[in-house]
PDB file of C-alpha atoms in Angstrom:
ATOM      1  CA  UNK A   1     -29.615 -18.875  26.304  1.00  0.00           C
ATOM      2  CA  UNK A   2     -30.940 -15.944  28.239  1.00  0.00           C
ATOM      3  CA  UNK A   3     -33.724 -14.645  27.271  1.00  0.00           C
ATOM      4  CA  UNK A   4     -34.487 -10.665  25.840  1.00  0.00           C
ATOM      5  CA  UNK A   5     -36.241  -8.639  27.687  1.00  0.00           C
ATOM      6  CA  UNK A   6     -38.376  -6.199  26.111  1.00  0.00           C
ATOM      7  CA  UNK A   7     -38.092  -2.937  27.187  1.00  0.00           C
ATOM      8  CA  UNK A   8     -40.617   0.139  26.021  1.00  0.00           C
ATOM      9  CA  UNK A   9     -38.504   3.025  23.807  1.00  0.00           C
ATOM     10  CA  UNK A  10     -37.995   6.152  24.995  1.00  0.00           C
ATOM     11  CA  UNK A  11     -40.181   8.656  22.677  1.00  0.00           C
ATOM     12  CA  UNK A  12     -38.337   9.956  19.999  1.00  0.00           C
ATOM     13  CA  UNK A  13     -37.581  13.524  18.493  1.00  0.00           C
ATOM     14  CA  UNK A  14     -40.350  12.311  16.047  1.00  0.00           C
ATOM     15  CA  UNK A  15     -43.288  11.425  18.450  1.00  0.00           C
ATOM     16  CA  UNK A  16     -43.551  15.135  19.657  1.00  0.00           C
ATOM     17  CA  UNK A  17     -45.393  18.296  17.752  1.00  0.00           C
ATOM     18  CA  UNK A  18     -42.408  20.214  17.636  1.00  0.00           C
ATOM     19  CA  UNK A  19     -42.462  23.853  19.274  1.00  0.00           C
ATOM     20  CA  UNK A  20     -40.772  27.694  19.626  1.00  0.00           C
ATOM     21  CA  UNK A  21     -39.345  26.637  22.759  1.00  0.00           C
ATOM     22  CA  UNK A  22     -37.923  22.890  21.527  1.00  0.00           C
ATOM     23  CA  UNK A  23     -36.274  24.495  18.462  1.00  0.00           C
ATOM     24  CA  UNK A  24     -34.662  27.469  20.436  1.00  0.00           C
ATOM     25  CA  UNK A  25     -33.496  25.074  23.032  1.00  0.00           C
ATOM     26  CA  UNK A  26     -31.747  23.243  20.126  1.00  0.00           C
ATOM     27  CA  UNK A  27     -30.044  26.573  18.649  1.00  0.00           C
ATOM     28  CA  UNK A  28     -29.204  27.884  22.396  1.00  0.00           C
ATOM     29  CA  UNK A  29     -26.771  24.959  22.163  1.00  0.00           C
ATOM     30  CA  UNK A  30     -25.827  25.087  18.455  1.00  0.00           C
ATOM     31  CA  UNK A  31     -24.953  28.905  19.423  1.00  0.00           C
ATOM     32  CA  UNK A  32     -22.992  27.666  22.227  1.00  0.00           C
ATOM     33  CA  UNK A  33     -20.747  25.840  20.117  1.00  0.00           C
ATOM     34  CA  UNK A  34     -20.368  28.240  17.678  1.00  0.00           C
ATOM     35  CA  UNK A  35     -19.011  30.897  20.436  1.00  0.00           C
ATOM     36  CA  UNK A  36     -15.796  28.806  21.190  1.00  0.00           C
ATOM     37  CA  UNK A  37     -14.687  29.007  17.301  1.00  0.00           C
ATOM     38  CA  UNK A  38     -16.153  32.790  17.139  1.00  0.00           C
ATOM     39  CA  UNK A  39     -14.025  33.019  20.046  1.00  0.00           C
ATOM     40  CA  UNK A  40     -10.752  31.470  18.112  1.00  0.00           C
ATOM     41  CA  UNK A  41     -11.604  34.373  15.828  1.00  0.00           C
ATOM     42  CA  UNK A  42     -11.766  37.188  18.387  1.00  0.00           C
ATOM     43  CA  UNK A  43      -7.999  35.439  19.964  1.00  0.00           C
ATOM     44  CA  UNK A  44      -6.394  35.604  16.306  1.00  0.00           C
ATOM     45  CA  UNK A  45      -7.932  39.150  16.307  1.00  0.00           C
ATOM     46  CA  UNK A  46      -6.344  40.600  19.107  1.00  0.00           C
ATOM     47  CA  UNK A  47      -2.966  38.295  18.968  1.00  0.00           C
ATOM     48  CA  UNK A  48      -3.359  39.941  15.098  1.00  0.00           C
ATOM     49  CA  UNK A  49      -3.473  43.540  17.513  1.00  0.00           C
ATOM     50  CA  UNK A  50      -0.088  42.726  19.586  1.00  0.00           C
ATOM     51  CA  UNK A  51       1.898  41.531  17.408  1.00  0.00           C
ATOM     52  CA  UNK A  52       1.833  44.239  14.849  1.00  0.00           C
ATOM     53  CA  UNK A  53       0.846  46.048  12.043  1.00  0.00           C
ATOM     54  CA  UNK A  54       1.324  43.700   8.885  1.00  0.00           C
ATOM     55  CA  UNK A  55      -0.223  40.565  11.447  1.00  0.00           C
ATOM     56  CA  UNK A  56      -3.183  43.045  12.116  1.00  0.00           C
ATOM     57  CA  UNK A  57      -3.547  44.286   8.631  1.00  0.00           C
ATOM     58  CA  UNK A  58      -4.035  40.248   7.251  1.00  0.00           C
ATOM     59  CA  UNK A  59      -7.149  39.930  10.175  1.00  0.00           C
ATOM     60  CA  UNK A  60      -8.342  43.020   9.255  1.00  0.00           C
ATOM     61  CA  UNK A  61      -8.571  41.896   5.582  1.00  0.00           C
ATOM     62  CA  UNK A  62     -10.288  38.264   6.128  1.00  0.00           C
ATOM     63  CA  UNK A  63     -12.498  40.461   8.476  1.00  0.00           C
ATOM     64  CA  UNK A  64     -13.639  42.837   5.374  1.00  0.00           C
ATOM     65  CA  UNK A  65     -14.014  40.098   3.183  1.00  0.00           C
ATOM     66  CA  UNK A  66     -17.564  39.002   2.359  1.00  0.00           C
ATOM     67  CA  UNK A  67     -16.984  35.538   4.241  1.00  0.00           C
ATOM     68  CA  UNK A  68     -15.088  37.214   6.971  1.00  0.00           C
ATOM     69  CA  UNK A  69     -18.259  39.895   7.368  1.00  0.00           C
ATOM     70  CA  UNK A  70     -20.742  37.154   7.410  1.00  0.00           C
ATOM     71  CA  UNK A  71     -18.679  35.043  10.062  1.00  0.00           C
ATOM     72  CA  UNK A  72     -18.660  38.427  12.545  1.00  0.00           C
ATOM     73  CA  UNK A  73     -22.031  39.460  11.852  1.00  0.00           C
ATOM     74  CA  UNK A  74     -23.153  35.109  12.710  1.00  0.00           C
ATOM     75  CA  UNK A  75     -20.521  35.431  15.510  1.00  0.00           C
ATOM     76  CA  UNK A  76     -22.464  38.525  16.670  1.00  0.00           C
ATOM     77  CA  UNK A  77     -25.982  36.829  16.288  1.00  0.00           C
ATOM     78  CA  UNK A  78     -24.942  33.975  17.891  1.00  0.00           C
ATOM     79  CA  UNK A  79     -23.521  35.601  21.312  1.00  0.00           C
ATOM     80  CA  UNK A  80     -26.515  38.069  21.375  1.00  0.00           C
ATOM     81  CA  UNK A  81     -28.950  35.273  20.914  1.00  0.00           C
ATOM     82  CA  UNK A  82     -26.983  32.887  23.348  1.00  0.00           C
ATOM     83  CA  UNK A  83     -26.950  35.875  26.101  1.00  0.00           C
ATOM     84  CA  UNK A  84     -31.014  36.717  25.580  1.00  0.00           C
ATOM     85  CA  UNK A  85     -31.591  32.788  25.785  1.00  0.00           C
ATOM     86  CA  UNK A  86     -29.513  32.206  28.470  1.00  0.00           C
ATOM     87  CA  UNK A  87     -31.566  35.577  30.145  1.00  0.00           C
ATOM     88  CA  UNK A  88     -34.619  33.007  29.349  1.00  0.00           C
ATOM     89  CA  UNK A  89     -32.885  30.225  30.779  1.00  0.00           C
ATOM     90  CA  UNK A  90     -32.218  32.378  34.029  1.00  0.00           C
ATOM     91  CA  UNK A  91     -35.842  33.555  34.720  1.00  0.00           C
ATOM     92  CA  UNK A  92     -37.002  29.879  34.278  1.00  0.00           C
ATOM     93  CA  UNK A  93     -34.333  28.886  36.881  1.00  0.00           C
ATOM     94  CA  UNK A  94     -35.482  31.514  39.054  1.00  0.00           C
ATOM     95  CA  UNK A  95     -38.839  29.432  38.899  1.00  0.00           C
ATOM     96  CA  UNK A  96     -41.102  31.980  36.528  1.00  0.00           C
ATOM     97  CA  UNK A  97     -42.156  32.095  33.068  1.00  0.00           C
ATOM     98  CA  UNK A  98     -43.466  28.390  32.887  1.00  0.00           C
ATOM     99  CA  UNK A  99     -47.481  29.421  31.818  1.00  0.00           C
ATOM    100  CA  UNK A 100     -47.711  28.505  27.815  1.00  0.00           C
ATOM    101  CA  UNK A 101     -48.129  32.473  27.309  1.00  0.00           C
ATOM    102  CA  UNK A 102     -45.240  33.234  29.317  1.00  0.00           C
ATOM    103  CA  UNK A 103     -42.832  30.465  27.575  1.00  0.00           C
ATOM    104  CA  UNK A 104     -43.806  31.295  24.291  1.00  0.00           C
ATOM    105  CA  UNK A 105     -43.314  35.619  24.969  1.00  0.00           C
ATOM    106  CA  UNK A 106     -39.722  34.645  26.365  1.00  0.00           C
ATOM    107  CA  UNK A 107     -38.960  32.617  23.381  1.00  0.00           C
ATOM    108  CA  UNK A 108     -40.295  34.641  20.925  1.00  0.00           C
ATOM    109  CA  UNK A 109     -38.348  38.190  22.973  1.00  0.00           C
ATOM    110  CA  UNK A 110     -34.772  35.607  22.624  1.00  0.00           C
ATOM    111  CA  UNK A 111     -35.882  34.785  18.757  1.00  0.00           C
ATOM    112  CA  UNK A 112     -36.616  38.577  17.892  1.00  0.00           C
ATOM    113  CA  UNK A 113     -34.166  40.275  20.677  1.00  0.00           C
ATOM    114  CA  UNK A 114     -31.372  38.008  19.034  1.00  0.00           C
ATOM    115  CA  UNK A 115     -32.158  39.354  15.683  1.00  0.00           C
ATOM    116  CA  UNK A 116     -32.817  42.700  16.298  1.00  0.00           C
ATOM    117  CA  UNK A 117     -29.887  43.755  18.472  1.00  0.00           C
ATOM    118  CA  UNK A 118     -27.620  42.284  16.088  1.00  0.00           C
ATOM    119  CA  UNK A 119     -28.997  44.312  13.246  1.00  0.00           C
ATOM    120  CA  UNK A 120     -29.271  47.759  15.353  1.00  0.00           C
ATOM    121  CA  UNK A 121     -25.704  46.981  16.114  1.00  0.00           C
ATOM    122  CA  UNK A 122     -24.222  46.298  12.655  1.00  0.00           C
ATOM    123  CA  UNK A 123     -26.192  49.522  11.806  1.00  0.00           C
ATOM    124  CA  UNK A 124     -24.485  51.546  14.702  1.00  0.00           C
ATOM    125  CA  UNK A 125     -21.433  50.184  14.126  1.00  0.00           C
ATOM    126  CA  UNK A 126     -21.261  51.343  10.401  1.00  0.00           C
ATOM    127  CA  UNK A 127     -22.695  54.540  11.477  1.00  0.00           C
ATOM    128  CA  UNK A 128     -19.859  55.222  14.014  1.00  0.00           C
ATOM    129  CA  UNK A 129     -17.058  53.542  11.712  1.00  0.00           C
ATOM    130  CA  UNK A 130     -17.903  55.227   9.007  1.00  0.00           C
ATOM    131  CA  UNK A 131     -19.025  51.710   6.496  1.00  0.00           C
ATOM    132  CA  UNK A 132     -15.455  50.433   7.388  1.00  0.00           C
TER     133      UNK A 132
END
């Protein structure tokens, strides 16, 4: 009989005061995902586009639908947040941005960035298509 070894735990999710940064890190990836079936959306969008009019017209109606305007406007969040996090990501590579302040100002400019370009672009977009 051998016998067990005990080993010390790695700290768990639990053990730390969670943060800005830790729960942005978190939805960086979540958005990640969420950008390859966004993406399915934008390929059935434009197949929709080539293959004519009555295959475009049933996109264009799951697209005006309540459910359909909430998926594009998360699918829009999500790739503007995952671009200005990934921005983050980059300057942190570069070596910068590591001071608490600094950290917290880039995670706070991805958290508010995300969520303002998305709005001032659903606002320009119904401005320049007319509410469509």
């Amino acid at each position: 009989m051998t016998a067990r070894i005990e080993r010390p735990l790695s700290p768990h999710m639990q053990t730390y005061r969670w943060t800005l940064t830790m729960i942005l890190s978190i939805v960086h990836r979540m958005t990640g995902v969420a950008l390859y079936f966004g993406t399915l959306l934008l390929a059935w969008w434009l197949i929709s586009a080539a293959s004519g009019p009555t295959a475009y017209a049933n996109v264009q109606a799951f697209t005006s639908s309540f459910m359909g305007r909430l998926i594009v406007f998360g699918y829009t969040w999500a790739l503007l947040h995952h671009l200005l996090s990934g921005i983050r990501h980059f300057i942190w590579d570069l070596g910068y941005g590591f001071k608490a302040n600094e950290r917290e100002a880039l995670t706070w400019g991805a958290l508010i960035g995300g969520i303002s370009l998305t709005v001032l672009l659903w606002i320009v977009a119904y401005a320049v298509g007319g509410g469509r």
